[in-house]
Amino acid sequence: MSFSDDRLCRNCTKLDLQAIFNPDRFNGLPPIGSAQSYKTGWTEYVQHVGNWRPLTREERIGHYPPGIIPSCPFCDLVFSIGFNLDRYPMAEKEKVILAIPANLPYNLAVIDKGTSAERLSTGTSVFLLIMNPSKYNTLSAQYYGNTRTGGGWLTAWIRFAHREAPGSLISISSTAVLEPPQPLLDLPMQVRVLREESIDFGLIRSWIHLCEHHHDTCRTNPDWRTLPHFKLIDCESRRIINTDPGKRYRYVALSYVWGTAPPDKYTYPCLPDNLPPVIQDAMRATIKLGFRYIWIDRYCIWQDDSTHKMSQVERMDQIYGDAQLSIIAIGAKDPSYGLPGLSLGRTKHAPTTKRIGQQKFVTNFSHQWQLDQISRSKWSTRGWTFQETCLSRRRLYFSNYEVSFECHDMMCFEHLTRPLALEGSLEHHERPEWNLLNTPDGIWAILIKYCDRQLTYYTDRLAAVSGVLKKWSRVNPGCSSYWGVPIVASGWPEVGTTASKNAFLAGLGWEVGLEGKNYARLARFPSWSWVSQNGRTKFGHQGCFHLWPPNLVELTRYFDAEVFVETPRGEMVEWAKFYKDGGLDMSILQWTRYLHIECWSFQTGPIGYRQIKRSSGTAHDAMFYLPTTRKPSDGKGELALKFTPDFGYQDTFIGRDLTAICFAPLEHATCAIALDSIPGFTVRIGLLAFTRIEDMGSHESQIAENQPFSELPFASQRRRFRLG
């Protein structure tokens, strides 16, 4: 097809667009990441096809007859991605044009991961990457000072350049017709034109079809169980139905931001007359995707019935896990905002298309735009939506830009013809919570991520993560939780009562992060659990279990504490009996907040306070510590026994003599929990652990040390405490 066009300006006419977009230039190159690609010069993949400078407005005025200033289609394409010389006269006027294989910035999804082509396909499409010469030279020197290509480095280079300058590509638009499911993987990587006013639901159905038929990891749990009192919305009749216990339904779930307004009143089985836009659009999308039923929490859970509500909240892992996919409204700040492409238009960063001769070109803002929409959305800051993301097998994101799809194996975007592989992608490493659930030690990082989320009602602190804890327990033998405290007992040779008890005690050794403006203790929850804090909590007395998972068998080797669980009737049950009788599987409605722990205790002496200067001298941190006449050392420097108070207790204990407990004798204990007495029981108020600190003057020199308390002159004794 011809590229000639009389509207091209004199500079663009000099470009041989037909040669530039000829995919034959990449014929015979080894696929990126293959052994042969390491022996191929990187300039074979990133081909400098010329320098180019668009005409300024003054040049265009002087070039054409008076009163006629035609628009150059190729200049318009480049201007649409940020290179506007009239707006930025000081910018570099000349640009570098690079031709790259269209699949280079992406990890393409394949059915058989064990196969790969020996050469790039003859049908490889061409993308243009347009950069400032200075940026091109800098990146070239930084990433390719040698001739070794390296598939991963080359892809990273393109992605980095793609994001920085300024994150856009130009390509010939795809005119391919998609017929599910196989043609998706046969198509060349090209850019599709997005329709601002509507969504291509046929394309989305092909994504779902491909996943359902080829991804074993995305299929439903074969051990399906009936969910009691489970309700769905029939999108055809627009009524709430009570599901048949013996029938397995194909349904969709909705994840969205609730907002602050209470849900409308309704009378079962009828929905409210005026449904919020996000609900109406989700129901429309469900039908267009080929489904009939949708689960929406505000209507499928009786909000005024605490028993029904808790029975469903405790099964969130099953509700979202059994759903065929979750519709995620990332553009909505509350239910009054609909889904873009349905009741709302899509205008944010819409691709620009221009026809040059007989070819249609399109600028592509890349899938990074969509991923940024997700990560920066209000939806991604909420506590309940974190759980919904972790538990969903397939996720369909609706943003102001486009619709995208994610499962355990691939990512799909409306503007791209080909699915992308999730494994090995930058996104796979930047958002790892979907995979952390599958490892016992992954729970430490998951809970830190969850703690950074916000909740409208902090009474939901445990409920909003209970589904995650339940799924993690189910897929990792030997793992469970109690009041949110992870019990990672999978590392013991034999998972039994002793292993679970010691793992539980290890989970009590958490500490809070930096104090925030609104951080406080949540009195609804037991003080010994991290859920009692409404800010970030870190596990391990060094706060680094999420970075360096501990060997809990070794860490708890000297534990000799005894644990008793108090029942609602005030009876004390030894941990061994509680564990064997299935206490960890009980509903949280049957739990009490009280533990009785028999362990070693000592008196701290007066707590001191000191401002710690950073080496820059511009900031100060407060440190609470125990002054001692004996200065312990680990051979590298002096140690201080640092006290990290829990939220709500800062500044309430300076100068006080506190009680602290250890789960091992002091000669083997490396951290201690500080307690305070209130009528009837004791509460946790902070954590004690050694910190090496040079003259107690530099913040940067504070290093948590795994040193035993035998270095300090404390007199300890065995005591029993009722913790609440």
XYZ file of C-alpha atoms in Angstrom:
724
model
C 0.000 0.000 0.000
C 1.236 3.491 -0.882
C 2.623 5.919 1.724
C 2.682 8.939 -0.615
C 0.627 11.892 0.575
C 0.620 15.479 -0.705
C -0.079 16.769 2.805
C 3.352 15.741 4.084
C 5.627 18.701 4.782
C 8.961 18.982 3.020
C 10.883 17.428 5.923
C 8.509 14.478 6.258
C 8.560 13.934 2.503
C 12.275 13.144 2.867
C 11.394 10.197 5.100
C 11.066 6.923 3.242
C 8.123 5.694 5.322
C 7.686 2.635 3.134
C 11.239 1.488 3.886
C 11.071 2.505 7.536
C 7.938 0.423 8.170
C 9.103 -2.539 6.102
C 9.240 -5.483 8.563
C 11.770 -7.290 6.348
C 14.503 -5.283 8.077
C 14.181 -7.656 11.056
C 13.986 -10.914 9.132
C 16.272 -13.628 10.461
C 17.092 -11.999 13.792
C 17.067 -14.393 16.766
C 14.188 -13.908 19.214
C 15.028 -11.649 22.140
C 16.326 -13.653 25.082
C 17.485 -16.602 23.013
C 21.085 -17.794 23.149
C 21.740 -16.430 19.664
C 20.462 -12.957 20.587
C 23.427 -12.556 22.958
C 25.728 -12.837 19.952
C 23.813 -10.286 17.894
C 24.604 -6.586 17.980
C 21.901 -4.550 19.702
C 21.748 -2.114 16.791
C 20.228 -4.947 14.756
C 17.146 -4.758 17.006
C 17.124 -1.001 17.611
C 17.787 0.366 14.145
C 18.573 4.040 13.726
C 16.620 4.775 10.539
C 17.279 8.496 10.353
C 17.144 11.934 11.890
C 14.139 14.149 11.372
C 12.928 17.608 12.273
C 9.347 18.818 11.946
C 8.695 22.261 10.521
C 7.907 25.029 12.970
C 4.775 27.091 12.477
C 6.836 29.933 10.982
C 8.455 27.536 8.519
C 5.077 26.133 7.516
C 3.699 29.640 6.948
C 6.638 30.490 4.696
C 6.454 27.190 2.832
C 2.819 27.374 1.691
C 0.793 30.035 -0.160
C -0.776 32.808 1.975
C -3.829 31.696 3.928
C -3.070 27.992 3.452
C -1.360 26.133 6.297
C -2.167 22.455 5.752
C -1.651 20.002 8.552
C 1.127 17.460 8.027
C -0.231 14.075 9.210
C 3.148 12.704 10.305
C 4.042 15.876 12.220
C 0.647 15.731 13.901
C 1.359 12.180 15.033
C 4.642 13.209 16.586
C 3.139 16.304 18.193
C 0.466 14.113 19.772
C 3.105 12.344 21.864
C 4.669 15.501 23.255
C 7.216 16.764 20.703
C 5.670 20.189 20.060
C 8.283 22.718 18.983
C 5.873 25.640 19.141
C 5.061 24.937 22.811
C 8.645 24.017 23.739
C 10.921 26.217 21.583
C 14.018 25.372 23.652
C 13.621 21.641 23.068
C 15.970 19.791 20.755
C 14.543 20.402 17.317
C 16.038 17.393 15.571
C 14.823 13.948 16.572
C 16.210 10.446 16.274
C 13.923 7.886 14.667
C 14.428 4.294 15.798
C 12.716 1.299 14.240
C 12.165 -1.649 16.562
C 10.334 -4.972 16.240
C 6.829 -4.458 17.594
C 7.200 -7.253 20.128
C 10.433 -5.872 21.585
C 8.906 -3.770 24.414
C 6.701 -6.653 25.506
C 6.835 -10.202 26.800
C 4.394 -11.943 24.487
C 2.140 -14.633 25.900
C 2.411 -18.102 24.377
C 0.502 -21.322 24.885
C 3.523 -23.608 25.129
C 6.178 -21.933 27.268
C 8.699 -24.537 26.225
C 8.757 -23.548 22.576
C 10.311 -20.561 20.867
C 10.957 -19.560 17.306
C 14.462 -19.738 15.881
C 14.057 -16.419 14.084
C 11.776 -13.413 14.347
C 8.653 -13.927 12.284
C 8.549 -12.541 8.776
C 5.271 -10.949 9.851
C 6.920 -8.874 12.571
C 5.431 -5.388 12.728
C 7.503 -2.226 13.080
C 7.174 0.351 15.834
C 8.855 3.733 15.694
C 10.413 5.143 18.823
C 11.158 8.868 18.462
C 13.680 10.372 20.869
C 15.777 13.442 21.501
C 19.370 12.790 20.342
C 20.811 13.577 23.775
C 18.547 11.036 25.436
C 19.370 8.455 22.789
C 23.117 8.985 23.211
C 22.907 8.860 27.011
C 20.876 5.675 27.074
C 23.055 4.038 24.450
C 26.212 4.725 26.433
C 24.622 3.757 29.728
C 23.100 0.467 28.674
C 25.190 -0.594 25.716
C 28.786 0.307 26.254
C 29.644 -3.189 25.016
C 28.467 -5.307 22.118
C 26.730 -7.914 24.265
C 23.013 -7.649 23.614
C 21.325 -9.754 26.265
C 17.607 -10.134 25.692
C 16.586 -8.905 29.106
C 18.806 -5.828 28.971
C 17.666 -4.917 25.492
C 14.022 -5.147 26.462
C 14.702 -3.107 29.603
C 16.470 -0.469 27.522
C 13.530 -0.100 25.194
C 11.067 0.042 28.070
C 13.133 2.641 29.856
C 13.463 4.755 26.735
C 9.805 4.183 26.015
C 8.811 5.577 29.404
C 11.283 8.442 29.484
C 11.006 9.904 26.016
C 8.117 10.319 26.580
C 6.598 6.860 26.609
C 4.967 6.610 23.216
C 5.288 4.614 20.033
C 4.075 5.119 16.476
C 2.920 2.198 14.379
C 0.733 1.276 11.468
C -2.720 0.534 12.817
C -3.971 -3.030 12.916
C -6.962 -3.861 10.760
C -7.057 -7.512 11.837
C -10.399 -9.037 12.768
C -10.178 -11.027 15.984
C -11.991 -14.351 16.197
C -11.578 -16.116 19.561
C -9.646 -17.880 20.764
C -6.611 -18.914 18.711
C -6.016 -15.974 16.337
C -4.976 -13.852 19.311
C -1.648 -15.675 19.491
C -1.241 -15.851 15.725
C -1.553 -12.106 15.152
C 1.509 -9.891 14.801
C 2.005 -7.396 17.613
C 0.268 -4.250 16.440
C -1.626 -1.335 17.919
C -5.393 -1.289 17.751
C -7.457 1.878 17.500
C -9.586 2.478 20.585
C -13.126 3.733 20.215
C -13.721 6.409 22.817
C -17.454 5.839 22.958
C -17.578 2.050 23.205
C -15.701 -1.092 24.239
C -14.882 -4.054 22.016
C -16.510 -6.727 24.171
C -15.836 -9.350 21.495
C -12.121 -8.819 22.062
C -12.533 -9.117 25.827
C -14.531 -12.341 25.439
C -11.635 -13.739 23.418
C -9.246 -12.964 26.293
C -11.472 -14.822 28.728
C -11.888 -17.734 26.308
C -8.134 -18.015 25.826
C -7.532 -18.056 29.586
C -10.310 -20.543 30.330
C -9.078 -23.047 27.756
C -5.299 -22.801 28.141
C -4.357 -21.644 31.664
C -4.433 -24.410 34.236
C -3.382 -22.011 37.002
C -6.442 -19.825 36.416
C -9.078 -22.525 36.653
C -11.468 -22.849 39.572
C -10.690 -25.003 42.563
C -11.881 -28.548 41.737
C -12.769 -29.039 45.419
C -15.792 -26.782 45.079
C -17.957 -26.389 48.152
C -21.431 -25.003 48.559
C -21.466 -21.526 50.068
C -24.385 -21.257 52.521
C -26.793 -18.327 52.124
C -25.006 -17.204 48.957
C -26.840 -14.672 46.810
C -26.314 -13.325 43.304
C -27.896 -10.689 41.084
C -29.618 -11.972 37.947
C -28.705 -9.274 35.415
C -31.510 -10.299 33.057
C -34.365 -10.161 35.570
C -32.568 -7.515 37.685
C -33.424 -9.374 40.873
C -31.432 -10.857 43.744
C -31.587 -14.647 43.813
C -30.921 -17.152 46.568
C -28.606 -19.667 44.891
C -29.320 -23.376 44.676
C -26.823 -25.098 47.058
C -26.288 -27.959 44.614
C -25.640 -25.791 41.543
C -22.388 -24.161 40.491
C -22.993 -20.750 38.931
C -20.830 -18.919 36.408
C -20.800 -15.404 37.775
C -18.815 -12.176 37.790
C -17.799 -10.175 40.888
C -17.523 -6.399 41.148
C -14.691 -4.571 42.930
C -15.177 -0.833 43.421
C -14.824 1.991 45.935
C -17.799 2.150 48.278
C -17.502 5.821 49.152
C -19.090 7.278 52.265
C -22.777 7.284 51.318
C -24.819 4.380 52.764
C -26.360 1.944 50.251
C -29.949 2.524 49.181
C -32.633 0.609 51.008
C -34.261 -2.224 49.104
C -36.634 -5.094 49.710
C -35.411 -8.565 48.797
C -35.452 -9.794 46.054
C -35.891 -6.436 44.317
C -33.023 -4.068 43.672
C -33.414 -0.329 44.341
C -35.147 1.610 41.575
C -32.211 3.969 41.121
C -29.049 1.908 41.046
C -25.713 3.763 41.213
C -24.079 4.128 37.764
C -21.176 1.785 38.559
C -23.669 -0.961 39.502
C -25.777 -0.460 36.366
C -22.716 -0.457 34.119
C -21.280 -3.563 35.791
C -24.543 -5.415 35.153
C -24.527 -4.312 31.495
C -20.909 -5.409 31.130
C -21.727 -8.792 32.681
C -24.308 -9.510 29.975
C -22.048 -8.223 27.174
C -19.310 -10.566 28.401
C -21.645 -13.544 28.083
C -22.553 -14.017 31.750
C -25.873 -13.702 33.519
C -25.029 -13.354 37.209
C -22.965 -10.875 39.178
C -21.998 -10.685 42.850
C -22.024 -7.195 44.379
C -21.398 -6.925 48.101
C -23.802 -4.077 48.872
C -26.776 -6.141 47.634
C -25.668 -9.763 48.023
C -24.718 -9.343 51.689
C -27.365 -8.244 54.159
C -25.646 -5.155 55.523
C -27.988 -4.917 58.530
C -27.654 -8.596 59.495
C -24.336 -9.052 61.311
C -24.594 -12.850 61.269
C -25.164 -13.076 57.501
C -22.581 -10.367 56.867
C -19.885 -12.167 58.837
C -20.728 -15.544 57.262
C -20.063 -14.030 53.823
C -17.047 -11.937 54.836
C -15.355 -15.069 56.159
C -15.844 -16.697 52.737
C -14.441 -13.900 50.604
C -11.703 -16.236 49.424
C -14.353 -18.540 47.993
C -16.620 -15.776 46.654
C -13.898 -14.049 44.624
C -12.040 -17.265 43.879
C -15.121 -18.944 42.370
C -16.048 -15.900 40.252
C -15.102 -16.270 36.594
C -13.577 -12.804 36.752
C -13.765 -9.569 38.729
C -14.819 -6.313 37.106
C -12.650 -3.616 38.673
C -13.784 0.009 38.485
C -10.461 1.784 38.932
C -11.742 5.105 37.590
C -14.579 5.363 40.105
C -14.078 7.248 43.374
C -17.523 6.162 44.550
C -20.551 4.285 43.114
C -21.907 7.420 41.406
C -19.147 7.182 38.789
C -19.886 4.708 36.004
C -17.597 2.552 33.873
C -15.782 4.393 31.054
C -16.854 3.024 27.699
C -20.375 2.295 28.954
C -22.140 5.250 30.563
C -18.996 7.397 30.359
C -16.755 8.291 27.449
C -13.064 7.489 27.350
C -10.864 10.447 26.554
C -7.791 10.193 28.748
C -4.670 9.689 26.613
C -6.715 8.388 23.701
C -4.422 7.254 20.854
C -4.121 9.582 17.885
C -4.740 8.141 14.427
C -3.822 9.665 11.069
C -4.039 8.389 7.524
C -0.932 8.858 5.381
C -1.563 7.775 1.838
C -3.324 4.425 2.034
C -1.972 3.576 5.499
C -3.501 4.378 8.876
C -1.009 5.251 11.620
C -1.625 5.315 15.360
C 0.332 6.597 18.355
C 0.417 4.238 21.291
C 0.859 5.488 24.844
C 1.784 1.932 25.809
C 0.357 -0.377 28.421
C 2.276 1.574 31.058
C -0.380 4.278 30.903
C -3.030 1.775 31.935
C -0.855 0.317 34.678
C -0.260 3.820 36.010
C -4.015 4.402 36.006
C -4.382 1.312 38.181
C -1.566 2.068 40.624
C -2.564 5.722 41.105
C -6.291 5.152 41.472
C -8.236 5.601 44.684
C -9.289 1.980 44.268
C -5.674 0.861 44.782
C -5.491 2.650 48.150
C -8.449 0.910 49.787
C -8.176 -1.994 52.214
C -11.100 -4.082 50.959
C -9.979 -3.830 47.324
C -6.549 -5.239 48.232
C -8.214 -8.474 49.273
C -10.433 -8.524 46.198
C -7.366 -8.202 43.961
C -5.445 -10.968 45.704
C -8.352 -13.405 45.591
C -9.558 -12.850 42.011
C -8.405 -15.349 39.388
C -9.071 -12.945 36.515
C -9.253 -9.178 36.728
C -10.866 -6.839 34.195
C -9.836 -3.216 34.770
C -11.977 -0.332 33.466
C -10.076 2.972 33.358
C -10.542 6.305 31.591
C -8.056 5.077 28.992
C -8.993 1.503 28.124
C -9.995 -1.921 29.412
C -7.266 -4.375 30.365
C -7.262 -7.973 31.549
C -4.999 -9.781 33.979
C -4.796 -13.381 35.054
C -2.022 -15.498 36.546
C -0.423 -16.044 33.129
C -1.054 -13.030 30.914
C -2.033 -9.390 30.530
C -4.196 -8.078 27.687
C -4.827 -4.494 26.632
C -7.440 -3.115 24.282
C -4.870 -1.146 22.319
C -2.680 -4.204 21.597
C -3.460 -7.135 19.338
C -1.415 -9.668 21.302
C -1.638 -10.811 24.941
C 1.454 -10.193 27.071
C 3.028 -12.701 29.424
C 2.772 -11.730 33.092
C 5.660 -13.901 34.264
C 8.971 -12.109 33.876
C 7.381 -8.721 33.193
C 8.186 -5.585 35.146
C 4.624 -5.591 36.416
C 5.079 -9.115 37.743
C 7.896 -7.859 39.969
C 6.289 -4.539 40.890
C 2.994 -6.083 42.059
C 3.849 -9.512 43.436
C 1.008 -10.015 45.925
C -0.826 -12.477 43.654
C 2.109 -14.884 43.908
C 3.068 -14.241 47.526
C -0.050 -16.077 48.658
C 1.400 -19.314 47.316
C 4.398 -19.334 49.668
C 4.309 -19.599 53.484
C 6.696 -16.680 54.016
C 4.874 -14.506 51.489
C 2.369 -13.530 54.171
C 4.839 -11.144 55.849
C 5.054 -8.955 52.734
C 1.336 -9.270 52.007
C 0.375 -7.904 55.415
C 2.762 -4.960 55.104
C 1.152 -4.067 51.772
C -2.273 -4.399 53.330
C -1.333 -2.159 56.271
C -0.570 0.644 53.808
C -4.183 0.584 52.572
C -6.961 2.748 53.985
C -10.267 1.734 55.525
C -13.319 3.912 56.041
C -14.122 1.932 59.166
C -11.086 0.587 60.987
C -13.348 -1.889 62.721
C -12.958 -3.748 59.388
C -9.199 -4.122 59.938
C -9.399 -7.902 60.361
C -12.456 -8.628 58.219
C -10.968 -6.900 55.161
C -7.993 -9.288 55.115
C -9.611 -12.453 56.483
C -10.169 -13.887 52.995
C -6.484 -13.433 52.147
C -5.443 -15.180 55.355
C -7.876 -18.005 54.698
C -6.647 -18.600 51.148
C -3.018 -18.416 52.274
C -3.767 -21.006 54.967
C -5.507 -23.269 52.471
C -2.750 -23.332 49.851
C 0.153 -23.604 52.333
C -0.036 -26.721 54.544
C 0.927 -26.016 58.131
C -0.093 -22.365 57.925
C -3.026 -20.709 59.682
C -3.844 -17.554 61.629
C -5.474 -16.452 64.866
C -6.858 -12.929 65.243
C -4.886 -12.066 62.104
C -1.542 -13.262 63.522
C 0.128 -15.507 60.892
C 1.102 -18.967 62.107
C 3.854 -20.114 59.732
C 4.424 -23.656 61.006
C 5.273 -25.177 57.627
C 9.032 -25.287 58.289
C 8.906 -27.756 61.183
C 9.702 -31.427 60.505
C 6.337 -32.250 62.024
C 3.493 -29.759 62.011
C 1.727 -30.201 65.334
C 0.776 -28.432 68.516
C 4.290 -27.334 69.501
C 5.123 -26.064 66.021
C 1.876 -24.091 65.748
C 2.272 -22.624 69.251
C 5.848 -21.464 68.673
C 4.975 -20.095 65.229
C 2.077 -18.184 66.798
C 4.351 -16.726 69.492
C 6.830 -15.668 66.791
C 3.980 -13.841 65.051
C 3.429 -11.755 68.185
C 6.849 -10.144 67.692
C 5.710 -7.294 65.446
C 6.473 -3.599 65.680
C 4.836 -0.500 64.253
C 6.308 1.721 61.575
C 6.690 5.481 61.734
C 3.998 7.296 63.665
C 1.353 8.981 61.527
C -1.011 11.835 62.215
C -4.093 9.660 62.664
C -2.487 6.452 63.906
C -3.933 4.993 67.080
C -4.669 1.732 68.801
C -7.958 0.093 67.818
C -9.576 -0.918 71.100
C -11.918 -3.355 69.334
C -9.052 -5.795 68.771
C -6.654 -7.557 71.167
C -3.565 -5.470 71.793
C -1.290 -8.476 71.155
C -2.358 -8.693 67.476
C -1.100 -6.384 64.749
C -4.736 -5.685 63.763
C -4.986 -3.470 66.863
C -2.840 -0.859 65.064
C -4.304 1.273 62.280
C -0.950 1.974 60.644
C 1.928 0.000 59.150
C 3.221 -2.928 61.174
C 6.342 -4.979 60.459
C 7.018 -8.487 61.644
C 10.092 -9.637 63.506
C 11.895 -7.560 66.105
C 14.108 -6.353 63.276
C 11.001 -5.593 61.231
C 12.382 -7.413 58.222
C 10.595 -10.757 57.961
C 9.155 -9.501 54.644
C 12.673 -8.938 53.276
C 14.518 -11.872 54.804
C 12.057 -14.599 55.837
C 13.249 -16.144 59.093
C 13.989 -19.725 59.992
C 11.277 -19.930 62.630
C 12.425 -23.362 63.784
C 15.774 -21.867 64.780
C 14.299 -18.581 65.971
C 11.941 -20.319 68.415
C 14.328 -23.094 69.473
C 14.459 -21.900 73.105
C 10.799 -20.920 73.444
C 9.299 -22.439 76.592
C 6.162 -20.319 77.040
C 2.741 -21.857 77.603
C -0.360 -20.479 75.893
C -4.002 -20.804 76.950
C -6.993 -19.511 74.993
C -9.909 -18.066 76.946
C -13.356 -19.148 75.737
C -16.473 -16.915 75.742
C -17.529 -18.707 78.931
C -14.318 -17.719 80.681
C -12.718 -21.180 80.517
C -9.038 -21.606 79.706
C -8.103 -24.104 77.002
C -4.494 -25.197 76.597
C -3.103 -24.421 73.141
C -2.594 -28.109 72.309
C -6.283 -28.881 72.887
C -7.389 -25.669 71.164
C -5.321 -26.627 68.106
C -6.437 -30.275 67.977
C -10.111 -29.321 68.391
C -9.957 -27.083 65.308
C -9.944 -23.795 67.177
C -8.014 -22.090 64.378
C -10.825 -22.958 61.945
C -13.550 -21.410 64.104
C -15.494 -18.324 63.050
C -14.140 -15.079 64.451
C -17.560 -14.627 66.058
C -16.570 -17.482 68.392
C -13.210 -16.026 69.369
C -12.379 -14.062 72.483
C -9.670 -11.447 72.708
C -7.963 -12.963 75.740
C -4.840 -15.097 75.915
C -3.193 -16.443 79.050
C 0.573 -16.688 78.555
C 2.977 -18.172 81.074
C 6.491 -16.971 80.294
C 9.529 -15.052 81.559
C 9.081 -11.472 82.748
C 11.290 -8.660 84.052
C 11.011 -4.999 85.018
C 12.555 -2.558 82.567
C 13.498 0.315 84.815
C 12.745 3.916 83.727
C 12.381 4.425 79.976
C 14.590 7.191 78.562
C 14.045 9.505 75.610
C 16.453 10.997 73.142
C 16.347 12.979 69.909
C 18.476 11.271 67.282
C 19.956 13.568 64.657
C 20.382 12.408 61.116
C 23.862 12.865 59.704
C 22.532 15.703 57.526
C 21.371 17.497 60.652
C 18.081 18.422 58.985
C 15.761 15.903 60.634
C 15.323 14.354 64.045
C 13.843 11.087 65.180
C 12.714 10.212 68.664
C 14.194 7.106 70.248
C 13.055 5.536 73.497
C 15.617 3.356 75.239
C 16.638 1.760 78.510
C 19.653 3.454 80.113
C 21.913 0.881 81.763
C 25.138 1.063 83.721
C 26.490 -1.901 81.777
C 27.011 -1.105 78.097
C 26.598 -4.303 76.092
C 28.499 -4.796 72.872
C 28.299 -7.137 69.919
C 31.958 -6.645 69.070
C 31.122 -3.999 66.455
C 29.820 -1.255 68.704
C 27.802 -0.446 71.774
C 24.210 -1.594 71.991
C 21.148 0.146 73.347
C 17.903 -1.565 74.235
C 15.480 0.337 72.026
C 11.793 0.572 72.871
C 9.333 0.901 69.962
C 5.953 1.955 71.391
C 2.721 0.852 69.761
C 0.370 3.471 68.360
C -1.576 5.269 71.031
C 1.122 4.876 73.690
C 3.772 7.375 72.610
C 4.938 9.687 75.408
C 2.836 7.910 78.056
C 5.640 5.916 79.648
C 8.757 8.131 79.764
C 10.358 7.624 83.159
C 8.100 4.683 84.006
C 9.178 1.208 85.062
C 7.449 -1.223 82.691
C 6.858 -4.964 82.764
C 8.248 -6.902 79.799
C 7.834 -10.551 78.805
C 9.967 -12.971 76.779
C 8.971 -16.349 75.373
C 12.442 -17.797 76.066
C 14.821 -17.478 79.033
C 16.635 -14.138 78.979
C 19.949 -15.707 77.991
C 18.276 -16.746 74.726
C 15.626 -14.018 74.263
C 16.282 -11.464 71.511
C 13.179 -9.313 71.943
C 10.578 -8.604 74.605
C 7.006 -7.317 74.629
C 6.279 -4.431 77.000
C 2.993 -4.572 78.913
C 0.792 -2.216 80.846
C -1.858 -3.190 83.378
C -5.477 -2.092 83.230
C -8.311 -3.435 85.404
C -8.818 -7.123 84.687
C -5.991 -7.786 82.223
C -2.790 -6.494 80.645
C -2.237 -4.891 77.259
C 0.743 -4.792 74.969
C 2.245 -1.308 74.524
C 5.438 -1.896 72.535
C 8.504 -3.973 71.660
C 12.020 -4.026 73.135
C 15.061 -5.091 71.090
C 18.755 -4.265 70.851
C 19.995 -1.551 68.510
C 23.627 -0.741 67.797
C 24.051 3.009 67.861
C 27.296 4.971 67.678
C 27.245 7.382 70.645
C 23.469 7.505 70.148
C 23.991 10.374 67.736
C 23.388 9.215 64.180
C 20.090 7.935 62.875
C 21.785 6.085 60.037
C 23.885 3.993 62.416
C 20.876 2.414 64.109
C 20.944 -1.284 63.270
C 18.697 -3.844 64.896
C 20.814 -6.575 66.428
C 19.844 -10.159 67.161
C 21.508 -10.146 70.582
C 20.210 -11.984 73.692
C 19.129 -10.101 76.786
C 21.819 -11.851 78.836
C 23.906 -8.734 78.100
C 21.726 -6.739 80.513
C 21.357 -7.081 84.318
C 17.664 -7.994 84.460
C 16.214 -10.339 87.072
C 13.523 -12.497 85.483
C 10.831 -14.786 86.810
C 8.083 -17.016 85.408
C 4.636 -15.429 85.558
C 1.249 -15.833 83.899
C -0.451 -12.876 82.222
C -3.951 -12.358 80.881
C -3.442 -10.433 77.654
C -6.313 -8.592 76.022
